[in-house]
mmCIF file of N, CA and C in Angstrom:
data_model
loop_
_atom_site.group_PDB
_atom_site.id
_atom_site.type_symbol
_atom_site.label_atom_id
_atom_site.label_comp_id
_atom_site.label_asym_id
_atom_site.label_seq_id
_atom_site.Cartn_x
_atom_site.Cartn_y
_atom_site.Cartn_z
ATOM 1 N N UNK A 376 -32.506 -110.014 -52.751
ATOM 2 C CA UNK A 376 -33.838 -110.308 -53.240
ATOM 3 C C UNK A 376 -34.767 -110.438 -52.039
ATOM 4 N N UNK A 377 -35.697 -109.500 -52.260
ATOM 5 C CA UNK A 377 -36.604 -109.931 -51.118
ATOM 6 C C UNK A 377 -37.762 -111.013 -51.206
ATOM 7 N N UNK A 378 -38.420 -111.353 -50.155
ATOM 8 C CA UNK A 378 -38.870 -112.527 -49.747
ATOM 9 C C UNK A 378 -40.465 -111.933 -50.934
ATOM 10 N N UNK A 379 -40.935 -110.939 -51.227
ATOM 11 C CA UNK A 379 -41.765 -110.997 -52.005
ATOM 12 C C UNK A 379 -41.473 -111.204 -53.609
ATOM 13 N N UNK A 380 -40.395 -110.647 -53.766
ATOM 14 C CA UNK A 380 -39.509 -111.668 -55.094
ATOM 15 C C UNK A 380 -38.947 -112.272 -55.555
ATOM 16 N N UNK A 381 -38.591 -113.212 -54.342
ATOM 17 C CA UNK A 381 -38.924 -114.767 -54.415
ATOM 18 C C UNK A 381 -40.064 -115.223 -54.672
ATOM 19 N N UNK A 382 -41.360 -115.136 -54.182
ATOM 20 C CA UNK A 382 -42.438 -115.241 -54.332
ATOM 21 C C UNK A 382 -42.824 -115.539 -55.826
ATOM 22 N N UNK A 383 -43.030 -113.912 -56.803
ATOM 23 C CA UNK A 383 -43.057 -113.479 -57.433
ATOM 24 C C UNK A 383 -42.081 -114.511 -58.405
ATOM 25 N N UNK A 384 -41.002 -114.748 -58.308
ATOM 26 C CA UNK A 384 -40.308 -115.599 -59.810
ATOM 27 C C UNK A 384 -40.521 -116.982 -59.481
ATOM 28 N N UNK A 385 -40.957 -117.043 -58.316
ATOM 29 C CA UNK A 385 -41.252 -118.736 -58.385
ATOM 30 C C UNK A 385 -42.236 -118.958 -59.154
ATOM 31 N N UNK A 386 -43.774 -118.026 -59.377
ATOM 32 C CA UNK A 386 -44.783 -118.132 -60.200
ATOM 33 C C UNK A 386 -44.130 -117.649 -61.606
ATOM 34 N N UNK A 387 -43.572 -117.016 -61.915
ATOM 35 C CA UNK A 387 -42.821 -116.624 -63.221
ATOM 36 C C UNK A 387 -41.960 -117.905 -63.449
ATOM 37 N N UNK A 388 -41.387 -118.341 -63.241
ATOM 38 C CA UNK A 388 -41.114 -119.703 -63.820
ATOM 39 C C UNK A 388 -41.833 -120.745 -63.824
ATOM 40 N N UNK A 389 -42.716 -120.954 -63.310
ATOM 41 C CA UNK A 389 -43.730 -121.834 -62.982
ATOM 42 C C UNK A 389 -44.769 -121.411 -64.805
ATOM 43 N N UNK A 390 -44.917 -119.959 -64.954
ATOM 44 C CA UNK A 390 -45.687 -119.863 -66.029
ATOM 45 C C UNK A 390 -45.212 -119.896 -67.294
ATOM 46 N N UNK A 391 -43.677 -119.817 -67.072
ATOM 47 C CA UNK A 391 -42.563 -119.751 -68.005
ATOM 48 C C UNK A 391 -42.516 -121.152 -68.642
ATOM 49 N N UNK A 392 -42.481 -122.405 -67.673
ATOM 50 C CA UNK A 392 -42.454 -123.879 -67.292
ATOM 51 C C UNK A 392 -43.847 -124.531 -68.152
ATOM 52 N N UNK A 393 -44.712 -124.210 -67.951
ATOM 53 C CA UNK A 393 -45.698 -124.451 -67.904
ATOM 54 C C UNK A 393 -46.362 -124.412 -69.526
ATOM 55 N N UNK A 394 -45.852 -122.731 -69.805
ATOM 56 C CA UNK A 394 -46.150 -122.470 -71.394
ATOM 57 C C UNK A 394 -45.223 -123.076 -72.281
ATOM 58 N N UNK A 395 -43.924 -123.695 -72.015
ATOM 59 C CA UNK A 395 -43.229 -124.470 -72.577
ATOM 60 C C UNK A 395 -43.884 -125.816 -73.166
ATOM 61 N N UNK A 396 -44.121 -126.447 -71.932
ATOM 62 C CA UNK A 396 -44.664 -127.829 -71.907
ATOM 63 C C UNK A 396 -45.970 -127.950 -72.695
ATOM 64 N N UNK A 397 -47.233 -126.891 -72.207
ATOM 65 C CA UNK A 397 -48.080 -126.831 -72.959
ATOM 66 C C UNK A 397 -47.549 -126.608 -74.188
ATOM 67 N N UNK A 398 -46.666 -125.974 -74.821
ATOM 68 C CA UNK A 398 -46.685 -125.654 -76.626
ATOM 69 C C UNK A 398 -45.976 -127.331 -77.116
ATOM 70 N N UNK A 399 -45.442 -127.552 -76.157
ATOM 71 C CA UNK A 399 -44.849 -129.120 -76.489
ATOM 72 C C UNK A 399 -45.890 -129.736 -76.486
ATOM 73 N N UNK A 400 -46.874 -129.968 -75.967
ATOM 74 C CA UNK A 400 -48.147 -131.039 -76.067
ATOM 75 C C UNK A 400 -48.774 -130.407 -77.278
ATOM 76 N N UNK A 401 -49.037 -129.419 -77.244
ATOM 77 C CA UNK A 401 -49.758 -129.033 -78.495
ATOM 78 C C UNK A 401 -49.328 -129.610 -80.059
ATOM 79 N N UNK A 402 -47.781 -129.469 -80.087
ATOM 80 C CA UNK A 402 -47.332 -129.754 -81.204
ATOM 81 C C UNK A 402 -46.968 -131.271 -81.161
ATOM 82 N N UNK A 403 -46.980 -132.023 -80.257
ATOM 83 C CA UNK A 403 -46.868 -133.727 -79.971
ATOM 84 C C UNK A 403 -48.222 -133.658 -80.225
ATOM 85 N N UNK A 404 -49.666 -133.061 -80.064
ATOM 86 C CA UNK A 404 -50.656 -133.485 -80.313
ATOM 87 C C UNK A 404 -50.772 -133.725 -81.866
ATOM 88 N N UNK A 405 -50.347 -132.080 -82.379
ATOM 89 C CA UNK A 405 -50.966 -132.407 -84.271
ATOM 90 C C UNK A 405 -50.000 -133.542 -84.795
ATOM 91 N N UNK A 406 -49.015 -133.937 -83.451
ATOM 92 C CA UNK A 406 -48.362 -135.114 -84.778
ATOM 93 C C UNK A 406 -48.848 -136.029 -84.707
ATOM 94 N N UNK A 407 -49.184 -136.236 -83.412
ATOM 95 C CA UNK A 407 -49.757 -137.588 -83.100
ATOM 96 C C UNK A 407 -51.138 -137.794 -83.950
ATOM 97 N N UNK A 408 -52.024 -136.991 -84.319
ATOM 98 C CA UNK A 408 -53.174 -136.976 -84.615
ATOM 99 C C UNK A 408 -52.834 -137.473 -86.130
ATOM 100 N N UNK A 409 -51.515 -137.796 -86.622
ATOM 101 C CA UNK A 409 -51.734 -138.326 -88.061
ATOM 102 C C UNK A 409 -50.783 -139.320 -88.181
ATOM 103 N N UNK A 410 -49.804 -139.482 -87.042
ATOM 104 C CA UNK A 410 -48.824 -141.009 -86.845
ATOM 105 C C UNK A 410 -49.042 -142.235 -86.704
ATOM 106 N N UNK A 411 -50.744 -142.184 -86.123
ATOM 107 C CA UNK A 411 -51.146 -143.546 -85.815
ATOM 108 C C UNK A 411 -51.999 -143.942 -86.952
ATOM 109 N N UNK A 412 -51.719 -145.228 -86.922
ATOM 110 C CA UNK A 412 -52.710 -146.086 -88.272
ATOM 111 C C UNK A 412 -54.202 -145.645 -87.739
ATOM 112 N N UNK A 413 -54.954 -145.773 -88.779
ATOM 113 C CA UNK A 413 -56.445 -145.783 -88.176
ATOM 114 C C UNK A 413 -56.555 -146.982 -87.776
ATOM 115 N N UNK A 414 -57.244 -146.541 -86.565
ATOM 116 C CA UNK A 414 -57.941 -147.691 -85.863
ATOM 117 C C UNK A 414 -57.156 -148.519 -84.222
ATOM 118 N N UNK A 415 -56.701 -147.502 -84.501
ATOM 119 C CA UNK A 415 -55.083 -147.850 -83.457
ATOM 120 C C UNK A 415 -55.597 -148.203 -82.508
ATOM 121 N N UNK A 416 -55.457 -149.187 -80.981
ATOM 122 C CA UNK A 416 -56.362 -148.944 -80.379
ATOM 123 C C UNK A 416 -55.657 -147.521 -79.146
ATOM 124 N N UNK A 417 -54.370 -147.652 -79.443
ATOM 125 C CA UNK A 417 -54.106 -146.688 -78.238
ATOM 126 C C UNK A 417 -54.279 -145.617 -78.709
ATOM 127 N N UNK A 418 -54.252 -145.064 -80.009
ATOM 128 C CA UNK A 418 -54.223 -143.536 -80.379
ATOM 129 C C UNK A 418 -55.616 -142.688 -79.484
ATOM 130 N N UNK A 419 -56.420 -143.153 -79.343
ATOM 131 C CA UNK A 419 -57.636 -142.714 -78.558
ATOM 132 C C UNK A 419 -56.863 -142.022 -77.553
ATOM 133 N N UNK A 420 -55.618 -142.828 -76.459
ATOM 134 C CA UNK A 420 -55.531 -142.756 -75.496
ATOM 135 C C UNK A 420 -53.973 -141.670 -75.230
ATOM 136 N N UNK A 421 -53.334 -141.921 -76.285
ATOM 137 C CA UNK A 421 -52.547 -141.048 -76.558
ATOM 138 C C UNK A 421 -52.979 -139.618 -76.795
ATOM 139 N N UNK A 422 -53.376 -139.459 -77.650
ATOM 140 C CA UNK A 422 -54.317 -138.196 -78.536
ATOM 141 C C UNK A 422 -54.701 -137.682 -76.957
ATOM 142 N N UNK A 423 -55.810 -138.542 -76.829
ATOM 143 C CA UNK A 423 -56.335 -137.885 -75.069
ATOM 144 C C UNK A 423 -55.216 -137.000 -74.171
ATOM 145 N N UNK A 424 -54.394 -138.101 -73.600
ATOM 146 C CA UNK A 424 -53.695 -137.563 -72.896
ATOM 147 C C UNK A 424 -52.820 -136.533 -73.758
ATOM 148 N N UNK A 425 -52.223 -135.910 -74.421
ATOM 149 C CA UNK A 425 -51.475 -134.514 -75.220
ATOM 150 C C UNK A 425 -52.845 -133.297 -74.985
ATOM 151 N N UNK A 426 -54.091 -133.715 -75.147
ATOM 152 C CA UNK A 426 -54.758 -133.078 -75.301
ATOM 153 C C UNK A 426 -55.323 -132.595 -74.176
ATOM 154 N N UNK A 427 -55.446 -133.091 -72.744
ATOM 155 C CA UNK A 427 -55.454 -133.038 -71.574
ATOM 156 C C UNK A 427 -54.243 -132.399 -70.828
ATOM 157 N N UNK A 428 -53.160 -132.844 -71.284
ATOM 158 C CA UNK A 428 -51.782 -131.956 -70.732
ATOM 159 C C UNK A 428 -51.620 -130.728 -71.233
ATOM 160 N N UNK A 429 -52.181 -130.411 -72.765
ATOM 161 C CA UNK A 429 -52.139 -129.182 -73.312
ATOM 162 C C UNK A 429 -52.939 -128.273 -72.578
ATOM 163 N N UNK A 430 -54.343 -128.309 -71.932
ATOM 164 C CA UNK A 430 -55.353 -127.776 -71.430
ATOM 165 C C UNK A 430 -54.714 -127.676 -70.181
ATOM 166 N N UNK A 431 -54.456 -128.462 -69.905
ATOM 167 C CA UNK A 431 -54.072 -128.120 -68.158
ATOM 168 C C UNK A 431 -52.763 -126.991 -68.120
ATOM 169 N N UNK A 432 -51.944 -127.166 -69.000
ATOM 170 C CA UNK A 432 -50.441 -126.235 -69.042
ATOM 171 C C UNK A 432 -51.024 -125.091 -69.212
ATOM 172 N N UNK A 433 -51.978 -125.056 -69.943
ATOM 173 C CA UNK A 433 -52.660 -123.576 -70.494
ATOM 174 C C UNK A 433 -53.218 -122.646 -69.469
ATOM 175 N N UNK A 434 -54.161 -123.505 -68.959
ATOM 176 C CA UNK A 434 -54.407 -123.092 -67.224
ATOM 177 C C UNK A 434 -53.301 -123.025 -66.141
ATOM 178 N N UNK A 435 -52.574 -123.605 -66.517
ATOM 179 C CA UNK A 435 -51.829 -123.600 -65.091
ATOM 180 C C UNK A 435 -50.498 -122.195 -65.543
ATOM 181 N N UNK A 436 -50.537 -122.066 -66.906
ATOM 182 C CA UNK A 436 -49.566 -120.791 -67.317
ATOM 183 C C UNK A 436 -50.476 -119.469 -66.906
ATOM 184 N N UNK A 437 -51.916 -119.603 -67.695
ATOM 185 C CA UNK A 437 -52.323 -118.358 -67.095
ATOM 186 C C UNK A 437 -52.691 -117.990 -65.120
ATOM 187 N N UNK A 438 -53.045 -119.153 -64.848
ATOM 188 C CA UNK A 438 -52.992 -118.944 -63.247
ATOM 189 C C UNK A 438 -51.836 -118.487 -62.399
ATOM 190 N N UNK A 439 -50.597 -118.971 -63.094
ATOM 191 C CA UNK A 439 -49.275 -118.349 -62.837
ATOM 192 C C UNK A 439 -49.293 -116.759 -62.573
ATOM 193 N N UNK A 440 -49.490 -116.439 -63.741
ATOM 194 C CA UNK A 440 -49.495 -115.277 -64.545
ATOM 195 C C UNK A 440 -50.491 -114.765 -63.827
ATOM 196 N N UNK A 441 -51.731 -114.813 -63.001
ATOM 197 C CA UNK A 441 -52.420 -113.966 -62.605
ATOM 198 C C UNK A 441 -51.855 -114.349 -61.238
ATOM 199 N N UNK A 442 -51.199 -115.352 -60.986
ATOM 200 C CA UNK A 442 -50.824 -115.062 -59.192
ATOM 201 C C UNK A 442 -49.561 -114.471 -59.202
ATOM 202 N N UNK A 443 -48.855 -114.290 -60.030
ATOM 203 C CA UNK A 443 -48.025 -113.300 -60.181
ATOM 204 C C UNK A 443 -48.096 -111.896 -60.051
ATOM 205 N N UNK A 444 -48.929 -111.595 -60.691
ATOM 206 C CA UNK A 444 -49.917 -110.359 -60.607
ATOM 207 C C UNK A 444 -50.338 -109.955 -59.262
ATOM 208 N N UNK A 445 -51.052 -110.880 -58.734
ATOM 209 C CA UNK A 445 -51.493 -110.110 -57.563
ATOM 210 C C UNK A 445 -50.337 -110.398 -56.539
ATOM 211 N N UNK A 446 -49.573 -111.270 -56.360
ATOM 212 C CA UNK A 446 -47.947 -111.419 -55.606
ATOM 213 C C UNK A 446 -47.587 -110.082 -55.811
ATOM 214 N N UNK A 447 -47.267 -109.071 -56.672
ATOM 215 C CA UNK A 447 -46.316 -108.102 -56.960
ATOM 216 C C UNK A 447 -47.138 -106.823 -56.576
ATOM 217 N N UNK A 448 -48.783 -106.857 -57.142
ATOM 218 C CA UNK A 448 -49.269 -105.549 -56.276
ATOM 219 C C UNK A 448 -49.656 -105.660 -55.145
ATOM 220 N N UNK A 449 -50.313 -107.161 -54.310
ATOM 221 C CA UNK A 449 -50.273 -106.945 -53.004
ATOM 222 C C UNK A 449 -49.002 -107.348 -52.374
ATOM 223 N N UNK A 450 -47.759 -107.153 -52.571
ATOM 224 C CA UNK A 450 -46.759 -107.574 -52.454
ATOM 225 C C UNK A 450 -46.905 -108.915 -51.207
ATOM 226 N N UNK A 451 -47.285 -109.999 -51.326
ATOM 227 C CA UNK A 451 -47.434 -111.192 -50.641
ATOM 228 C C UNK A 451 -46.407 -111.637 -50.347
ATOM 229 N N UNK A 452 -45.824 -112.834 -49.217
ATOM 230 C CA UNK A 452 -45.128 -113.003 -48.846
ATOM 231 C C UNK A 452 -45.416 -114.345 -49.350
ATOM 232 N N UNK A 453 -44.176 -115.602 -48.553
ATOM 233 C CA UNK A 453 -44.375 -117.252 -48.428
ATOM 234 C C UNK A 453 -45.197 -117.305 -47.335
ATOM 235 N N UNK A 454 -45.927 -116.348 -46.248
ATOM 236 C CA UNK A 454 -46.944 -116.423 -44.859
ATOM 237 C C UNK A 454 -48.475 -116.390 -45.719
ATOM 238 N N UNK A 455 -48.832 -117.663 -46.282
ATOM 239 C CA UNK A 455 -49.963 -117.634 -46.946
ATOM 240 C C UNK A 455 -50.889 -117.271 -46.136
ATOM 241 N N UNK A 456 -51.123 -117.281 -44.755
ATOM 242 C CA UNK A 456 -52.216 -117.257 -44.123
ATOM 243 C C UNK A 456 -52.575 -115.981 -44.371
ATOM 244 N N UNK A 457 -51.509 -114.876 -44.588
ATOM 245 C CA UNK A 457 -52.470 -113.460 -45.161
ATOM 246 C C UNK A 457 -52.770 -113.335 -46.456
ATOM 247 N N UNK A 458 -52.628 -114.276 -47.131
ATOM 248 C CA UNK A 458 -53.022 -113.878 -48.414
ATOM 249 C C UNK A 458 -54.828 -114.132 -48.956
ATOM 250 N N UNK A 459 -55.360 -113.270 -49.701
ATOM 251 C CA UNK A 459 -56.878 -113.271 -49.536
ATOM 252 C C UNK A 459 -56.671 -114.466 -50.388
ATOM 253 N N UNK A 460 -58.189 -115.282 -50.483
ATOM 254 C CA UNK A 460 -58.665 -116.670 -50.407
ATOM 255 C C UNK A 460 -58.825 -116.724 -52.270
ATOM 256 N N UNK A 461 -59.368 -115.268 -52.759
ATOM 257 C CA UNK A 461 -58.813 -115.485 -54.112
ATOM 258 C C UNK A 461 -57.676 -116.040 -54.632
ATOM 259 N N UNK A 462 -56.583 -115.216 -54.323
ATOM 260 C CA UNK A 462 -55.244 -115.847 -54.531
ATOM 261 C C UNK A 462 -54.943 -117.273 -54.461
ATOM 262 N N UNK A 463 -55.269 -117.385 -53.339
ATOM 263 C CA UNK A 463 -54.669 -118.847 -51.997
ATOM 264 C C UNK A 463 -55.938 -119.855 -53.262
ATOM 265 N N UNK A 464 -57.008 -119.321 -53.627
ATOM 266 C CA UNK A 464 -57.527 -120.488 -55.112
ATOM 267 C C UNK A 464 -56.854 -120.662 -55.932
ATOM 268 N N UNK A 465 -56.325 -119.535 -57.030
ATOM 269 C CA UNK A 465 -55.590 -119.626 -57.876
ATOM 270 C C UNK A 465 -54.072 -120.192 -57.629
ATOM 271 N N UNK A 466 -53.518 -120.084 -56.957
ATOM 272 C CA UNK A 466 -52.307 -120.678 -55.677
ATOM 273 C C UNK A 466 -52.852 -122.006 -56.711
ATOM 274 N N UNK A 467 -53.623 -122.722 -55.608
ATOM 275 C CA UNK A 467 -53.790 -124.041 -55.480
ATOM 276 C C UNK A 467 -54.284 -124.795 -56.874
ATOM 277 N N UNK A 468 -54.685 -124.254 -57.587
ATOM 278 C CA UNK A 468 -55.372 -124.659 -59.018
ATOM 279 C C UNK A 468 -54.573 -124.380 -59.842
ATOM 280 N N UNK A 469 -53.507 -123.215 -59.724
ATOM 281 C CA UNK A 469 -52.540 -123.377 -60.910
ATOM 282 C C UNK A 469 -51.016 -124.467 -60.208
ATOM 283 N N UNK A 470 -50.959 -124.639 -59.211
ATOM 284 C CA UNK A 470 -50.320 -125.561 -58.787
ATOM 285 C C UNK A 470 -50.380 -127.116 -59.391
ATOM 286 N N UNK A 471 -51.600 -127.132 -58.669
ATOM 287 C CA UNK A 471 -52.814 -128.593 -58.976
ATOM 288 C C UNK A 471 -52.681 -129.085 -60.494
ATOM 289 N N UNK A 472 -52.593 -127.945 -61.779
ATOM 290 C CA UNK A 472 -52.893 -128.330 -62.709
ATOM 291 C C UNK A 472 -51.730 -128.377 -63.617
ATOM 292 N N UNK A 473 -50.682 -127.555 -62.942
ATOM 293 C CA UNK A 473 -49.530 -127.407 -63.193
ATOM 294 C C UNK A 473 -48.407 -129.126 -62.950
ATOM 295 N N UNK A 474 -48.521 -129.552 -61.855
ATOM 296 C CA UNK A 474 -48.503 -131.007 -61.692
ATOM 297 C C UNK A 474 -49.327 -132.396 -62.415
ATOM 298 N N UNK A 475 -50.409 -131.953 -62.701
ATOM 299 C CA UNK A 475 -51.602 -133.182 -63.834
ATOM 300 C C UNK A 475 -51.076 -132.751 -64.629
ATOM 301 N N UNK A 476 -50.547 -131.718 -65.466
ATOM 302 C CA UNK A 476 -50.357 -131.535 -66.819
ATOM 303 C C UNK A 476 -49.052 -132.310 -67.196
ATOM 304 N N UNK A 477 -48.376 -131.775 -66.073
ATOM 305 C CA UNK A 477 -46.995 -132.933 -66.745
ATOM 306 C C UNK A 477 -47.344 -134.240 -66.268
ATOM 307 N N UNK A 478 -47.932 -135.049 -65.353
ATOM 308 C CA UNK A 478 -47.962 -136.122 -65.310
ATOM 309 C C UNK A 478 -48.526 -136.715 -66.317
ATOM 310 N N UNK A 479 -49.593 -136.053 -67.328
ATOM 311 C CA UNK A 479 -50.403 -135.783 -68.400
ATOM 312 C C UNK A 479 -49.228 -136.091 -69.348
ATOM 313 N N UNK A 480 -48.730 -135.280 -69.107
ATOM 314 C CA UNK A 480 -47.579 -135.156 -70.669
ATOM 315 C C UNK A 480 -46.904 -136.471 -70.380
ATOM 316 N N UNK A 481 -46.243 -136.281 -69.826
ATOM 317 C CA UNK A 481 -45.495 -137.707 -69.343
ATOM 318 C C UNK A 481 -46.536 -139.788 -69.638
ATOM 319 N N UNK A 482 -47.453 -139.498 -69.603
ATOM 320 C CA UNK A 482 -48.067 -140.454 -69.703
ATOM 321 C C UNK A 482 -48.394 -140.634 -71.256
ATOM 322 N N UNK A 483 -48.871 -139.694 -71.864
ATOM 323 C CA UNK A 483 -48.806 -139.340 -73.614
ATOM 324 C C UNK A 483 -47.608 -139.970 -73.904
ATOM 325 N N UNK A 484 -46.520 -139.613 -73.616
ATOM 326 C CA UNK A 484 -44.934 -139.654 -73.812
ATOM 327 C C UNK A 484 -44.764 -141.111 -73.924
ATOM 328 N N UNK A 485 -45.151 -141.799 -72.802
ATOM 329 C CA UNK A 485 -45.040 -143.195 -72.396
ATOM 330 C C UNK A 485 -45.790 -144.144 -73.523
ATOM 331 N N UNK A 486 -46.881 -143.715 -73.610
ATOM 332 C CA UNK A 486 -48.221 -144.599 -74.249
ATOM 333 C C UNK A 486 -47.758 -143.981 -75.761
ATOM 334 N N UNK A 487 -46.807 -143.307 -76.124
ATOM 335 C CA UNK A 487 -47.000 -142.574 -77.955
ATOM 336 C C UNK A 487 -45.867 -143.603 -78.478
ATOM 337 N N UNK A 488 -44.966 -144.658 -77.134
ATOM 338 C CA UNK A 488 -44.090 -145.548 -77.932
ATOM 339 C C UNK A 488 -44.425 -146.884 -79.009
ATOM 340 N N UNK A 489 -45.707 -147.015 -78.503
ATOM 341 C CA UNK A 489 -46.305 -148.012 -78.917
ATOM 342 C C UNK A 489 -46.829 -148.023 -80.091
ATOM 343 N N UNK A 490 -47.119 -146.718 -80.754
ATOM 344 C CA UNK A 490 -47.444 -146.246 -82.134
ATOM 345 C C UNK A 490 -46.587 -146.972 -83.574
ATOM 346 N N UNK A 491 -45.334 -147.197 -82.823
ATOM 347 C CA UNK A 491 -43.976 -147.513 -83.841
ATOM 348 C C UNK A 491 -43.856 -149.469 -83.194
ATOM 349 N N UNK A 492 -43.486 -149.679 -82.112
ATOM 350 C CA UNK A 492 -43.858 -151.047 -82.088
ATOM 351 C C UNK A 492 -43.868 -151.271 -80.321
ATOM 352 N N UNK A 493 -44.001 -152.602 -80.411
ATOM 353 C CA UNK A 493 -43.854 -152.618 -78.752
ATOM 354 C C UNK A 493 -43.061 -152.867 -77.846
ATOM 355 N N UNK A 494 -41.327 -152.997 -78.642
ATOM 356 C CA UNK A 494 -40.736 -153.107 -77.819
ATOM 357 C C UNK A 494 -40.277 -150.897 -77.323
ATOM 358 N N UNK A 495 -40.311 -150.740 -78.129
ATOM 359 C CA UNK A 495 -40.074 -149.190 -78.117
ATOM 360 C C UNK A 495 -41.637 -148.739 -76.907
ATOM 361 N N UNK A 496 -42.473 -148.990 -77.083
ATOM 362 C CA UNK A 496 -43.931 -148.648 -76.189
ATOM 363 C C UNK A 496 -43.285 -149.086 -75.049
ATOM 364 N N UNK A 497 -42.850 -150.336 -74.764
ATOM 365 C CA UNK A 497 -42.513 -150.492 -73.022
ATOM 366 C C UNK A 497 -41.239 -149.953 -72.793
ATOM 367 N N UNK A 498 -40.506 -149.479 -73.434
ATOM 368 C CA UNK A 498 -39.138 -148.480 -73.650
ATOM 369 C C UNK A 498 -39.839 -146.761 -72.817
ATOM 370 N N UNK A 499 -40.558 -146.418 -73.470
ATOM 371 C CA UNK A 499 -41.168 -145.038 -73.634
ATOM 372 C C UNK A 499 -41.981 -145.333 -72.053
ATOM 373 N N UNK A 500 -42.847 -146.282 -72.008
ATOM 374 C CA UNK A 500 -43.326 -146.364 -70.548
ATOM 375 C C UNK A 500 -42.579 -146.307 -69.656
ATOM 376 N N UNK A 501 -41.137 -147.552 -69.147
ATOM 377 C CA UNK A 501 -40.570 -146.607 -68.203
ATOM 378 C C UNK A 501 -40.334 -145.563 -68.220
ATOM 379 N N UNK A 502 -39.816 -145.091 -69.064
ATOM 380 C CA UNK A 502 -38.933 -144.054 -68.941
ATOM 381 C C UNK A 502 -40.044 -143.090 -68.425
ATOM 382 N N UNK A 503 -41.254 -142.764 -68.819
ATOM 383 C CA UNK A 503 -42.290 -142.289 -67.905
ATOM 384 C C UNK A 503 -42.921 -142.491 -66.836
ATOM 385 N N UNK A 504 -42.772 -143.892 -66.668
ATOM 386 C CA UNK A 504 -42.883 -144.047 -65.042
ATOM 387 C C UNK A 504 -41.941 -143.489 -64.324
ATOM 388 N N UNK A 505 -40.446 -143.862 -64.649
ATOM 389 C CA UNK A 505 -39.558 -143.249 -63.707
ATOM 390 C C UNK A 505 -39.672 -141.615 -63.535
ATOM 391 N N UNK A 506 -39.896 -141.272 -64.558
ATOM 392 C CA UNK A 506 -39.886 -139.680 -64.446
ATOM 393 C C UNK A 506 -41.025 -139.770 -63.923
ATOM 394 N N UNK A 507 -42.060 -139.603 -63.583
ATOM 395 C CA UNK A 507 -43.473 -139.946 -63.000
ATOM 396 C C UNK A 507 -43.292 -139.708 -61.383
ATOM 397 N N UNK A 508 -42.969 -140.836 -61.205
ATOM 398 C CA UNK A 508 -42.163 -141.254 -59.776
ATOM 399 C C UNK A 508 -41.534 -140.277 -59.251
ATOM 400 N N UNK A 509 -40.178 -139.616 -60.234
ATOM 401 C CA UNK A 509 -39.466 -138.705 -59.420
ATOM 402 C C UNK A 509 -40.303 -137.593 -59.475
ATOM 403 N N UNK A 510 -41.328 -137.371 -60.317
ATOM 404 C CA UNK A 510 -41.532 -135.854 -59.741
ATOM 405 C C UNK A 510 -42.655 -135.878 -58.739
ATOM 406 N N UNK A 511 -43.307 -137.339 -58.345
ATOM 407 C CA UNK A 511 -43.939 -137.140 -57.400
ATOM 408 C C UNK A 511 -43.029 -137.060 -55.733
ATOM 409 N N UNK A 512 -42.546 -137.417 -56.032
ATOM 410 C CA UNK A 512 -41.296 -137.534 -54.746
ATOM 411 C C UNK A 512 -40.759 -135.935 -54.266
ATOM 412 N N UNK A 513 -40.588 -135.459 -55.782
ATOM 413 C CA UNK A 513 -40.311 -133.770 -55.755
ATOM 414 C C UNK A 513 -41.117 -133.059 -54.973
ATOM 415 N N UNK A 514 -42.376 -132.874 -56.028
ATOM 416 C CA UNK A 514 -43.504 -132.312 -55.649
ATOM 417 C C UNK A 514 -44.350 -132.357 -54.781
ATOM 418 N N UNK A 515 -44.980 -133.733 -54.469
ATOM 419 C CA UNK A 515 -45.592 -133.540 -52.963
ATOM 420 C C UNK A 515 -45.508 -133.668 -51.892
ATOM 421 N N UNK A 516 -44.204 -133.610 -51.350
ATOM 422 C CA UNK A 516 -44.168 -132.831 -50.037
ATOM 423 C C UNK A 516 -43.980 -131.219 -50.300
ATOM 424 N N UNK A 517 -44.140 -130.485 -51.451
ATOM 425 C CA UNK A 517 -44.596 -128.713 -51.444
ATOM 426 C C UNK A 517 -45.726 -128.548 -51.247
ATOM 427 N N UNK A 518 -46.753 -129.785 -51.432
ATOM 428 C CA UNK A 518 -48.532 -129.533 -51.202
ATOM 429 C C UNK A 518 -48.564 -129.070 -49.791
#
């Protein structure tokens, strides 16, 4: 495999990744939008966040998908410094949004325990903090 397709499937899974998660927020959104009592006070904040992680996955699948694109016809390398400044945007914004979206999702995830009662809500919060945590540990040292 050469070093430009490596390139190339790292953004292909990344958009692969990405359109997953987004169709998962989407469909955690329409449930959520009728699980909570009216008047809830967190549903505001739940609802929000699915709906914020959905938008961002969406962007960050198609930014994939177009830096994929130009990875394979200008056949680009991991030596970003030649890559034109278009790219090296989309690079960074489908990255960028690709990371908020799951921290996005993940925080929905956390805050949607509380819908059912509260010992289950601070159940659902760690378990999103910890995952939280590890993927910041993952992820930014690749920034």
């Amino acid at each position: 495999m050469t070093e430009v397709e490596l390139v190339a499937e790292l953004f292909r899974q990344m958009a692969f990744s990405a359109a997953i998660l987004g169709g998962f927020a989407m469909t955690f959104l329409s449930v959520l939008l009728s699980a909570f009592p009216k008047g809830h006070p967190l549903a505001l904040w739940c609802i929000g966040a699915k709906a914020m992680a959905a938008v961002l996955l969406i962007v960050a699948t198609l930014g994939a998908t177009l830096s994929l694109l130009s990875i394979q016809q200008m056949g680009l390398s991991f030596n970003f410094a030649n890559w034109p400044a278009h790219v090296l945007r989309t690079k960074l914004i489908t990255e960028l949004t690709f990371f908020s979206g799951v921290v996005v999702l993940l925080s929905g995830l956390g805050l949607s325990g509380f819908a059912r009662c509260r010992r289950t809500g601070l159940i659902t919060v760690a378990a999103a903090l910890v995952a939280s945590v590890l993927l910041v540990v993952m992820f930014v040292p690749t920034f």
